[in-house]
Amino acid sequence: PLPASVQWEVLDKAATSLMQLYAELIRQAGQGKVLYNDDTTMKILELSKEASLGKGSGRSGNFTSGIVSTFDDKQVAVFLTGQNHAGENLDRLLEQREEILGIPIQMCDGLPASASVSFDTIVSNCLAHARRKYVDCANSFPEECEYVLKALKIVYENDAHTQAKKMSDEGRLAYHNAHSKKLMSDLKKWLEKQFREKLVEPNSSLGEAIQYMKKRWKKLTQFLRIPGAPLDNNICERALKKAILHRKNSLFYKTTRGALVGDLFMSFIHTAELAKANPFDYLITVLGNIKEAKQSPENWMPWNYKEATESVEATKISQ
């Protein structure tokens, strides 16, 4: 066992060496086809103290934003902790995006804080968030909620089928239009009927669920129009569980430097897991070849570091 202070010194030293690779990971994440983002609350004592003294940015809240960027062949997870919301942190990635890639798809919840502030994105809202509202009021409105949940169940089954068959984005879009479009069209008509014929009290839990869905209908159904648009934000919510678990265990970060170090290691660890690589092996290997990694950080990411390692070993043998 090591004292906490010694553990911190070891991690801080390693993080300093890995900062250039972390910057490259953030840059790579900005190039994704679909970017999922969300927030969870976090506490940084240094910023909380500044806020109590009326110093700093004037914001009192602290957050950890989780951003998962997906490509055709890989997924990248980035964590960013501070006083910015998920949408503002997403801009940090998008400002490094290559123009040739065009406008990305963004998957998020319906909160304004999740939207990009400075860049255009094709916004999709999370269908699972909308579904959850009907689950929550199912005991009070069993028949109405059953209708909605059954329709969404079939849509998710259709999406699972496209994944099992490994369809292209265009093939998936065509399949949903053939098998999910009418379901969603009928559901929209049902939602409108509830208010038009005054079958549901607007201020009830069911009424609020219906209003939530109606207000965001276009963004909730992008998967019927945009190739590659996902149904929900579950991949990002799973990623944020790492930050939530850290919050439960340690309660807070002491300083912004500590938050940065935590973000760095969480980003590399979860990206390695998404790449089906061993996070410990990845970090040890990169730190053991840190000189080469700093020279070409793009070759030492969790999904391609083994090829870079083999190249370094081959060079050493030849010498």
mmCIF file with all atom_site columns, N, CA and C in Angstrom, residues 263-315:
data_model
loop_
_atom_site.group_PDB
_atom_site.id
_atom_site.type_symbol
_atom_site.label_atom_id
_atom_site.label_alt_id
_atom_site.label_comp_id
_atom_site.label_asym_id
_atom_site.label_entity_id
_atom_site.label_seq_id
_atom_site.pdbx_PDB_ins_code
_atom_site.Cartn_x
_atom_site.Cartn_y
_atom_site.Cartn_z
_atom_site.occupancy
_atom_site.B_iso_or_equiv
_atom_site.pdbx_formal_charge
_atom_site.auth_seq_id
_atom_site.auth_comp_id
_atom_site.auth_asym_id
_atom_site.auth_atom_id
_atom_site.pdbx_PDB_model_num
ATOM 1   N N  . ASP A 1 263 ? -9.433  13.249 -15.484 1.00 0.00 ? 263 ASP A N  1
ATOM 2   C CA . ASP A 1 263 ? -10.010 13.197 -16.832 1.00 0.00 ? 263 ASP A CA 1
ATOM 3   C C  . ASP A 1 263 ? -9.097  12.447 -17.792 1.00 0.00 ? 263 ASP A C  1
ATOM 4   N N  . LEU A 1 264 ? -7.815  12.745 -17.701 1.00 0.00 ? 264 LEU A N  1
ATOM 5   C CA . LEU A 1 264 ? -6.846  12.117 -18.606 1.00 0.00 ? 264 LEU A CA 1
ATOM 6   C C  . LEU A 1 264 ? -6.866  10.601 -18.473 1.00 0.00 ? 264 LEU A C  1
ATOM 7   N N  . PHE A 1 265 ? -6.748  10.113 -17.237 1.00 0.00 ? 265 PHE A N  1
ATOM 8   C CA . PHE A 1 265 ? -6.695  8.663  -17.047 1.00 0.00 ? 265 PHE A CA 1
ATOM 9   C C  . PHE A 1 265 ? -8.033  7.999  -17.348 1.00 0.00 ? 265 PHE A C  1
ATOM 10  N N  . MET A 1 266 ? -9.145  8.635  -16.980 1.00 0.00 ? 266 MET A N  1
ATOM 11  C CA . MET A 1 266 ? -10.445 8.056  -17.322 1.00 0.00 ? 266 MET A CA 1
ATOM 12  C C  . MET A 1 266 ? -10.633 7.976  -18.829 1.00 0.00 ? 266 MET A C  1
ATOM 13  N N  . SER A 1 267 ? -10.160 9.001  -19.544 1.00 0.00 ? 267 SER A N  1
ATOM 14  C CA . SER A 1 267 ? -10.303 9.016  -21.001 1.00 0.00 ? 267 SER A CA 1
ATOM 15  C C  . SER A 1 267 ? -9.513  7.879  -21.640 1.00 0.00 ? 267 SER A C  1
ATOM 16  N N  . PHE A 1 268 ? -8.255  7.718  -21.224 1.00 0.00 ? 268 PHE A N  1
ATOM 17  C CA . PHE A 1 268 ? -7.437  6.648  -21.795 1.00 0.00 ? 268 PHE A CA 1
ATOM 18  C C  . PHE A 1 268 ? -7.963  5.264  -21.402 1.00 0.00 ? 268 PHE A C  1
ATOM 19  N N  . ILE A 1 269 ? -8.380  5.116  -20.149 1.00 0.00 ? 269 ILE A N  1
ATOM 20  C CA . ILE A 1 269 ? -8.850  3.808  -19.678 1.00 0.00 ? 269 ILE A CA 1
ATOM 21  C C  . ILE A 1 269 ? -10.118 3.389  -20.416 1.00 0.00 ? 269 ILE A C  1
ATOM 22  N N  . HIS A 1 270 ? -11.086 4.299  -20.522 1.00 0.00 ? 270 HIS A N  1
ATOM 23  C CA . HIS A 1 270 ? -12.346 3.905  -21.163 1.00 0.00 ? 270 HIS A CA 1
ATOM 24  C C  . HIS A 1 270 ? -12.183 3.748  -22.676 1.00 0.00 ? 270 HIS A C  1
ATOM 25  N N  . THR A 1 271 ? -11.349 4.578  -23.293 1.00 0.00 ? 271 THR A N  1
ATOM 26  C CA . THR A 1 271 ? -11.100 4.407  -24.724 1.00 0.00 ? 271 THR A CA 1
ATOM 27  C C  . THR A 1 271 ? -10.430 3.068  -24.991 1.00 0.00 ? 271 THR A C  1
ATOM 28  N N  . ALA A 1 272 ? -9.497  2.676  -24.122 1.00 0.00 ? 272 ALA A N  1
ATOM 29  C CA . ALA A 1 272 ? -8.853  1.366  -24.264 1.00 0.00 ? 272 ALA A CA 1
ATOM 30  C C  . ALA A 1 272 ? -9.878  0.243  -24.129 1.00 0.00 ? 272 ALA A C  1
ATOM 31  N N  . GLU A 1 273 ? -10.799 0.390  -23.187 1.00 0.00 ? 273 GLU A N  1
ATOM 32  C CA . GLU A 1 273 ? -11.845 -0.627 -23.019 1.00 0.00 ? 273 GLU A CA 1
ATOM 33  C C  . GLU A 1 273 ? -12.732 -0.713 -24.257 1.00 0.00 ? 273 GLU A C  1
ATOM 34  N N  . LEU A 1 274 ? -13.068 0.439  -24.829 1.00 0.00 ? 274 LEU A N  1
ATOM 35  C CA . LEU A 1 274 ? -13.886 0.454  -26.040 1.00 0.00 ? 274 LEU A CA 1
ATOM 36  C C  . LEU A 1 274 ? -13.150 -0.197 -27.217 1.00 0.00 ? 274 LEU A C  1
ATOM 37  N N  . ALA A 1 275 ? -11.802 -0.079 -27.205 1.00 0.00 ? 275 ALA A N  1
ATOM 38  C CA . ALA A 1 275 ? -10.984 -0.680 -28.257 1.00 0.00 ? 275 ALA A CA 1
ATOM 39  C C  . ALA A 1 275 ? -10.635 -2.130 -27.947 1.00 0.00 ? 275 ALA A C  1
ATOM 40  N N  . LYS A 1 276 ? -11.205 -2.648 -26.830 1.00 0.00 ? 276 LYS A N  1
ATOM 41  C CA . LYS A 1 276 ? -10.929 -4.020 -26.387 1.00 0.00 ? 276 LYS A CA 1
ATOM 42  C C  . LYS A 1 276 ? -9.435  -4.244 -26.148 1.00 0.00 ? 276 LYS A C  1
ATOM 43  N N  . ALA A 1 277 ? -8.790  -3.203 -25.610 1.00 0.00 ? 277 ALA A N  1
ATOM 44  C CA . ALA A 1 277 ? -7.388  -3.286 -25.214 1.00 0.00 ? 277 ALA A CA 1
ATOM 45  C C  . ALA A 1 277 ? -7.307  -3.255 -23.694 1.00 0.00 ? 277 ALA A C  1
ATOM 46  N N  . ASN A 1 278 ? -6.224  -3.786 -23.147 1.00 0.00 ? 278 ASN A N  1
ATOM 47  C CA . ASN A 1 278 ? -6.010  -3.778 -21.699 1.00 0.00 ? 278 ASN A CA 1
ATOM 48  C C  . ASN A 1 278 ? -5.505  -2.386 -21.289 1.00 0.00 ? 278 ASN A C  1
ATOM 49  N N  . PRO A 1 279 ? -6.286  -1.624 -20.506 1.00 0.00 ? 279 PRO A N  1
ATOM 50  C CA . PRO A 1 279 ? -5.866  -0.260 -20.161 1.00 0.00 ? 279 PRO A CA 1
ATOM 51  C C  . PRO A 1 279 ? -4.520  -0.199 -19.441 1.00 0.00 ? 279 PRO A C  1
ATOM 52  N N  . PHE A 1 280 ? -4.271  -1.147 -18.539 1.00 0.00 ? 280 PHE A N  1
ATOM 53  C CA . PHE A 1 280 ? -3.010  -1.142 -17.796 1.00 0.00 ? 280 PHE A CA 1
ATOM 54  C C  . PHE A 1 280 ? -1.840  -1.394 -18.742 1.00 0.00 ? 280 PHE A C  1
ATOM 55  N N  . ASP A 1 281 ? -2.002  -2.387 -19.628 1.00 0.00 ? 281 ASP A N  1
ATOM 56  C CA . ASP A 1 281 ? -0.946  -2.687 -20.595 1.00 0.00 ? 281 ASP A CA 1
ATOM 57  C C  . ASP A 1 281 ? -0.696  -1.486 -21.500 1.00 0.00 ? 281 ASP A C  1
ATOM 58  N N  . TYR A 1 282 ? -1.789  -0.819 -21.906 1.00 0.00 ? 282 TYR A N  1
ATOM 59  C CA . TYR A 1 282 ? -1.641  0.352  -22.770 1.00 0.00 ? 282 TYR A CA 1
ATOM 60  C C  . TYR A 1 282 ? -0.825  1.450  -22.085 1.00 0.00 ? 282 TYR A C  1
ATOM 61  N N  . LEU A 1 283 ? -1.199  1.802  -20.858 1.00 0.00 ? 283 LEU A N  1
ATOM 62  C CA . LEU A 1 283 ? -0.514  2.893  -20.156 1.00 0.00 ? 283 LEU A CA 1
ATOM 63  C C  . LEU A 1 283 ? 0.941   2.560  -19.876 1.00 0.00 ? 283 LEU A C  1
ATOM 64  N N  . ILE A 1 284 ? 1.213   1.328  -19.445 1.00 0.00 ? 284 ILE A N  1
ATOM 65  C CA . ILE A 1 284 ? 2.590   0.923  -19.162 1.00 0.00 ? 284 ILE A CA 1
ATOM 66  C C  . ILE A 1 284 ? 3.429   0.939  -20.441 1.00 0.00 ? 284 ILE A C  1
ATOM 67  N N  . THR A 1 285 ? 2.838   0.437  -21.531 1.00 0.00 ? 285 THR A N  1
ATOM 68  C CA . THR A 1 285 ? 3.572   0.395  -22.801 1.00 0.00 ? 285 THR A CA 1
ATOM 69  C C  . THR A 1 285 ? 3.886   1.800  -23.305 1.00 0.00 ? 285 THR A C  1
ATOM 70  N N  . VAL A 1 286 ? 2.911   2.690  -23.253 1.00 0.00 ? 286 VAL A N  1
ATOM 71  C CA . VAL A 1 286 ? 3.136   4.056  -23.735 1.00 0.00 ? 286 VAL A CA 1
ATOM 72  C C  . VAL A 1 286 ? 4.161   4.778  -22.877 1.00 0.00 ? 286 VAL A C  1
ATOM 73  N N  . LEU A 1 287 ? 4.043   4.657  -21.560 1.00 0.00 ? 287 LEU A N  1
ATOM 74  C CA . LEU A 1 287 ? 5.006   5.330  -20.674 1.00 0.00 ? 287 LEU A CA 1
ATOM 75  C C  . LEU A 1 287 ? 6.407   4.755  -20.843 1.00 0.00 ? 287 LEU A C  1
ATOM 76  N N  . GLY A 1 288 ? 6.497   3.472  -21.229 1.00 0.00 ? 288 GLY A N  1
ATOM 77  C CA . GLY A 1 288 ? 7.806   2.864  -21.485 1.00 0.00 ? 288 GLY A CA 1
ATOM 78  C C  . GLY A 1 288 ? 8.409   3.287  -22.813 1.00 0.00 ? 288 GLY A C  1
ATOM 79  N N  . ASN A 1 289 ? 7.581   3.865  -23.679 1.00 0.00 ? 289 ASN A N  1
ATOM 80  C CA . ASN A 1 289 ? 8.054   4.343  -24.988 1.00 0.00 ? 289 ASN A CA 1
ATOM 81  C C  . ASN A 1 289 ? 7.648   5.806  -25.182 1.00 0.00 ? 289 ASN A C  1
ATOM 82  N N  . ILE A 1 290 ? 7.735   6.576  -24.115 1.00 0.00 ? 290 ILE A N  1
ATOM 83  C CA . ILE A 1 290 ? 7.164   7.916  -24.126 1.00 0.00 ? 290 ILE A CA 1
ATOM 84  C C  . ILE A 1 290 ? 7.868   8.843  -25.115 1.00 0.00 ? 290 ILE A C  1
ATOM 85  N N  . LYS A 1 291 ? 9.164   8.638  -25.346 1.00 0.00 ? 291 LYS A N  1
ATOM 86  C CA . LYS A 1 291 ? 9.888   9.482  -26.296 1.00 0.00 ? 291 LYS A CA 1
ATOM 87  C C  . LYS A 1 291 ? 9.307   9.312  -27.697 1.00 0.00 ? 291 LYS A C  1
ATOM 88  N N  . GLU A 1 292 ? 9.127   8.059  -28.114 1.00 0.00 ? 292 GLU A N  1
ATOM 89  C CA . GLU A 1 292 ? 8.553   7.779  -29.432 1.00 0.00 ? 292 GLU A CA 1
ATOM 90  C C  . GLU A 1 292 ? 7.089   8.221  -29.505 1.00 0.00 ? 292 GLU A C  1
ATOM 91  N N  . ALA A 1 293 ? 6.368   8.046  -28.392 1.00 0.00 ? 293 ALA A N  1
ATOM 92  C CA . ALA A 1 293 ? 4.949   8.408  -28.364 1.00 0.00 ? 293 ALA A CA 1
ATOM 93  C C  . ALA A 1 293 ? 4.759   9.912  -28.537 1.00 0.00 ? 293 ALA A C  1
ATOM 94  N N  . LYS A 1 294 ? 5.636   10.705 -27.945 1.00 0.00 ? 294 LYS A N  1
ATOM 95  C CA . LYS A 1 294 ? 5.525   12.159 -28.073 1.00 0.00 ? 294 LYS A CA 1
ATOM 96  C C  . LYS A 1 294 ? 5.850   12.623 -29.487 1.00 0.00 ? 294 LYS A C  1
ATOM 97  N N  . GLN A 1 295 ? 6.714   11.888 -30.169 1.00 0.00 ? 295 GLN A N  1
ATOM 98  C CA . GLN A 1 295 ? 7.087   12.259 -31.535 1.00 0.00 ? 295 GLN A CA 1
ATOM 99  C C  . GLN A 1 295 ? 5.937   12.030 -32.517 1.00 0.00 ? 295 GLN A C  1
ATOM 100 N N  . SER A 1 296 ? 5.155   10.982 -32.284 1.00 0.00 ? 296 SER A N  1
ATOM 101 C CA . SER A 1 296 ? 4.021   10.686 -33.175 1.00 0.00 ? 296 SER A CA 1
ATOM 102 C C  . SER A 1 296 ? 2.859   10.154 -32.339 1.00 0.00 ? 296 SER A C  1
ATOM 103 N N  . PRO A 1 297 ? 2.207   11.035 -31.585 1.00 0.00 ? 297 PRO A N  1
ATOM 104 C CA . PRO A 1 297 ? 1.141   10.593 -30.672 1.00 0.00 ? 297 PRO A CA 1
ATOM 105 C C  . PRO A 1 297 ? -0.019  9.908  -31.374 1.00 0.00 ? 297 PRO A C  1
ATOM 106 N N  . GLU A 1 298 ? -0.277  10.264 -32.651 1.00 0.00 ? 298 GLU A N  1
ATOM 107 C CA . GLU A 1 298 ? -1.385  9.640  -33.382 1.00 0.00 ? 298 GLU A CA 1
ATOM 108 C C  . GLU A 1 298 ? -1.182  8.144  -33.580 1.00 0.00 ? 298 GLU A C  1
ATOM 109 N N  . ASN A 1 299 ? 0.073   7.683  -33.475 1.00 0.00 ? 299 ASN A N  1
ATOM 110 C CA . ASN A 1 299 ? 0.361   6.257  -33.639 1.00 0.00 ? 299 ASN A CA 1
ATOM 111 C C  . ASN A 1 299 ? 0.336   5.492  -32.321 1.00 0.00 ? 299 ASN A C  1
ATOM 112 N N  . TRP A 1 300 ? 0.089   6.201  -31.225 1.00 0.00 ? 300 TRP A N  1
ATOM 113 C CA . TRP A 1 300 ? 0.122   5.569  -29.905 1.00 0.00 ? 300 TRP A CA 1
ATOM 114 C C  . TRP A 1 300 ? -1.207  5.728  -29.167 1.00 0.00 ? 300 TRP A C  1
ATOM 115 N N  . MET A 1 301 ? -2.280  5.629  -29.900 1.00 0.00 ? 301 MET A N  1
ATOM 116 C CA . MET A 1 301 ? -3.606  5.646  -29.313 1.00 0.00 ? 301 MET A CA 1
ATOM 117 C C  . MET A 1 301 ? -3.995  4.220  -28.871 1.00 0.00 ? 301 MET A C  1
ATOM 118 N N  . PRO A 1 302 ? -4.998  4.073  -28.018 1.00 0.00 ? 302 PRO A N  1
ATOM 119 C CA . PRO A 1 302 ? -5.342  2.732  -27.501 1.00 0.00 ? 302 PRO A CA 1
ATOM 120 C C  . PRO A 1 302 ? -5.688  1.707  -28.572 1.00 0.00 ? 302 PRO A C  1
ATOM 121 N N  . TRP A 1 303 ? -6.090  2.155  -29.767 1.00 0.00 ? 303 TRP A N  1
ATOM 122 C CA . TRP A 1 303 ? -6.492  1.204  -30.809 1.00 0.00 ? 303 TRP A CA 1
ATOM 123 C C  . TRP A 1 303 ? -5.342  0.825  -31.750 1.00 0.00 ? 303 TRP A C  1
ATOM 124 N N  . ASN A 1 304 ? -4.197  1.540  -31.677 1.00 0.00 ? 304 ASN A N  1
ATOM 125 C CA . ASN A 1 304 ? -3.117  1.209  -32.612 1.00 0.00 ? 304 ASN A CA 1
ATOM 126 C C  . ASN A 1 304 ? -1.735  1.149  -31.976 1.00 0.00 ? 304 ASN A C  1
ATOM 127 N N  . TYR A 1 305 ? -1.663  1.211  -30.632 1.00 0.00 ? 305 TYR A N  1
ATOM 128 C CA . TYR A 1 305 ? -0.355  1.274  -29.980 1.00 0.00 ? 305 TYR A CA 1
ATOM 129 C C  . TYR A 1 305 ? 0.462   -0.008 -30.147 1.00 0.00 ? 305 TYR A C  1
ATOM 130 N N  . LYS A 1 306 ? -0.211  -1.139 -30.326 1.00 0.00 ? 306 LYS A N  1
ATOM 131 C CA . LYS A 1 306 ? 0.528   -2.399 -30.474 1.00 0.00 ? 306 LYS A CA 1
ATOM 132 C C  . LYS A 1 306 ? 1.346   -2.415 -31.756 1.00 0.00 ? 306 LYS A C  1
ATOM 133 N N  . GLU A 1 307 ? 0.786   -1.848 -32.842 1.00 0.00 ? 307 GLU A N  1
ATOM 134 C CA . GLU A 1 307 ? 1.542   -1.749 -34.092 1.00 0.00 ? 307 GLU A CA 1
ATOM 135 C C  . GLU A 1 307 ? 2.755   -0.840 -33.909 1.00 0.00 ? 307 GLU A C  1
ATOM 136 N N  . ALA A 1 308 ? 2.574   0.262  -33.188 1.00 0.00 ? 308 ALA A N  1
ATOM 137 C CA . ALA A 1 308 ? 3.685   1.178  -32.932 1.00 0.00 ? 308 ALA A CA 1
ATOM 138 C C  . ALA A 1 308 ? 4.758   0.501  -32.080 1.00 0.00 ? 308 ALA A C  1
ATOM 139 N N  . THR A 1 309 ? 4.337   -0.298 -31.106 1.00 0.00 ? 309 THR A N  1
ATOM 140 C CA . THR A 1 309 ? 5.279   -1.017 -30.242 1.00 0.00 ? 309 THR A CA 1
ATOM 141 C C  . THR A 1 309 ? 6.100   -2.002 -31.057 1.00 0.00 ? 309 THR A C  1
ATOM 142 N N  . GLU A 1 310 ? 5.430   -2.738 -31.933 1.00 0.00 ? 310 GLU A N  1
ATOM 143 C CA . GLU A 1 310 ? 6.137   -3.708 -32.781 1.00 0.00 ? 310 GLU A CA 1
ATOM 144 C C  . GLU A 1 310 ? 7.154   -3.013 -33.677 1.00 0.00 ? 310 GLU A C  1
ATOM 145 N N  . SER A 1 311 ? 6.793   -1.830 -34.175 1.00 0.00 ? 311 SER A N  1
ATOM 146 C CA . SER A 1 311 ? 7.703   -1.080 -35.032 1.00 0.00 ? 311 SER A CA 1
ATOM 147 C C  . SER A 1 311 ? 8.943   -0.636 -34.265 1.00 0.00 ? 311 SER A C  1
ATOM 148 N N  . VAL A 1 312 ? 8.751   -0.176 -33.025 1.00 0.00 ? 312 VAL A N  1
ATOM 149 C CA . VAL A 1 312 ? 9.884   0.259  -32.189 1.00 0.00 ? 312 VAL A CA 1
ATOM 150 C C  . VAL A 1 312 ? 10.775  -0.934 -31.885 1.00 0.00 ? 312 VAL A C  1
ATOM 151 N N  . GLU A 1 313 ? 10.179  -2.066 -31.529 1.00 0.00 ? 313 GLU A N  1
ATOM 152 C CA . GLU A 1 313 ? 10.981  -3.264 -31.204 1.00 0.00 ? 313 GLU A CA 1
ATOM 153 C C  . GLU A 1 313 ? 11.754  -3.753 -32.417 1.00 0.00 ? 313 GLU A C  1
ATOM 154 N N  . ALA A 1 314 ? 11.124  -3.698 -33.589 1.00 0.00 ? 314 ALA A N  1
ATOM 155 C CA . ALA A 1 314 ? 11.816  -4.126 -34.812 1.00 0.00 ? 314 ALA A CA 1
ATOM 156 C C  . ALA A 1 314 ? 13.005  -3.221 -35.097 1.00 0.00 ? 314 ALA A C  1
ATOM 157 N N  . THR A 1 315 ? 12.845  -1.910 -34.862 1.00 0.00 ? 315 THR A N  1
ATOM 158 C CA . THR A 1 315 ? 13.932  -0.961 -35.069 1.00 0.00 ? 315 THR A CA 1
ATOM 159 C C  . THR A 1 315 ? 15.102  -1.248 -34.134 1.00 0.00 ? 315 THR A C  1
#
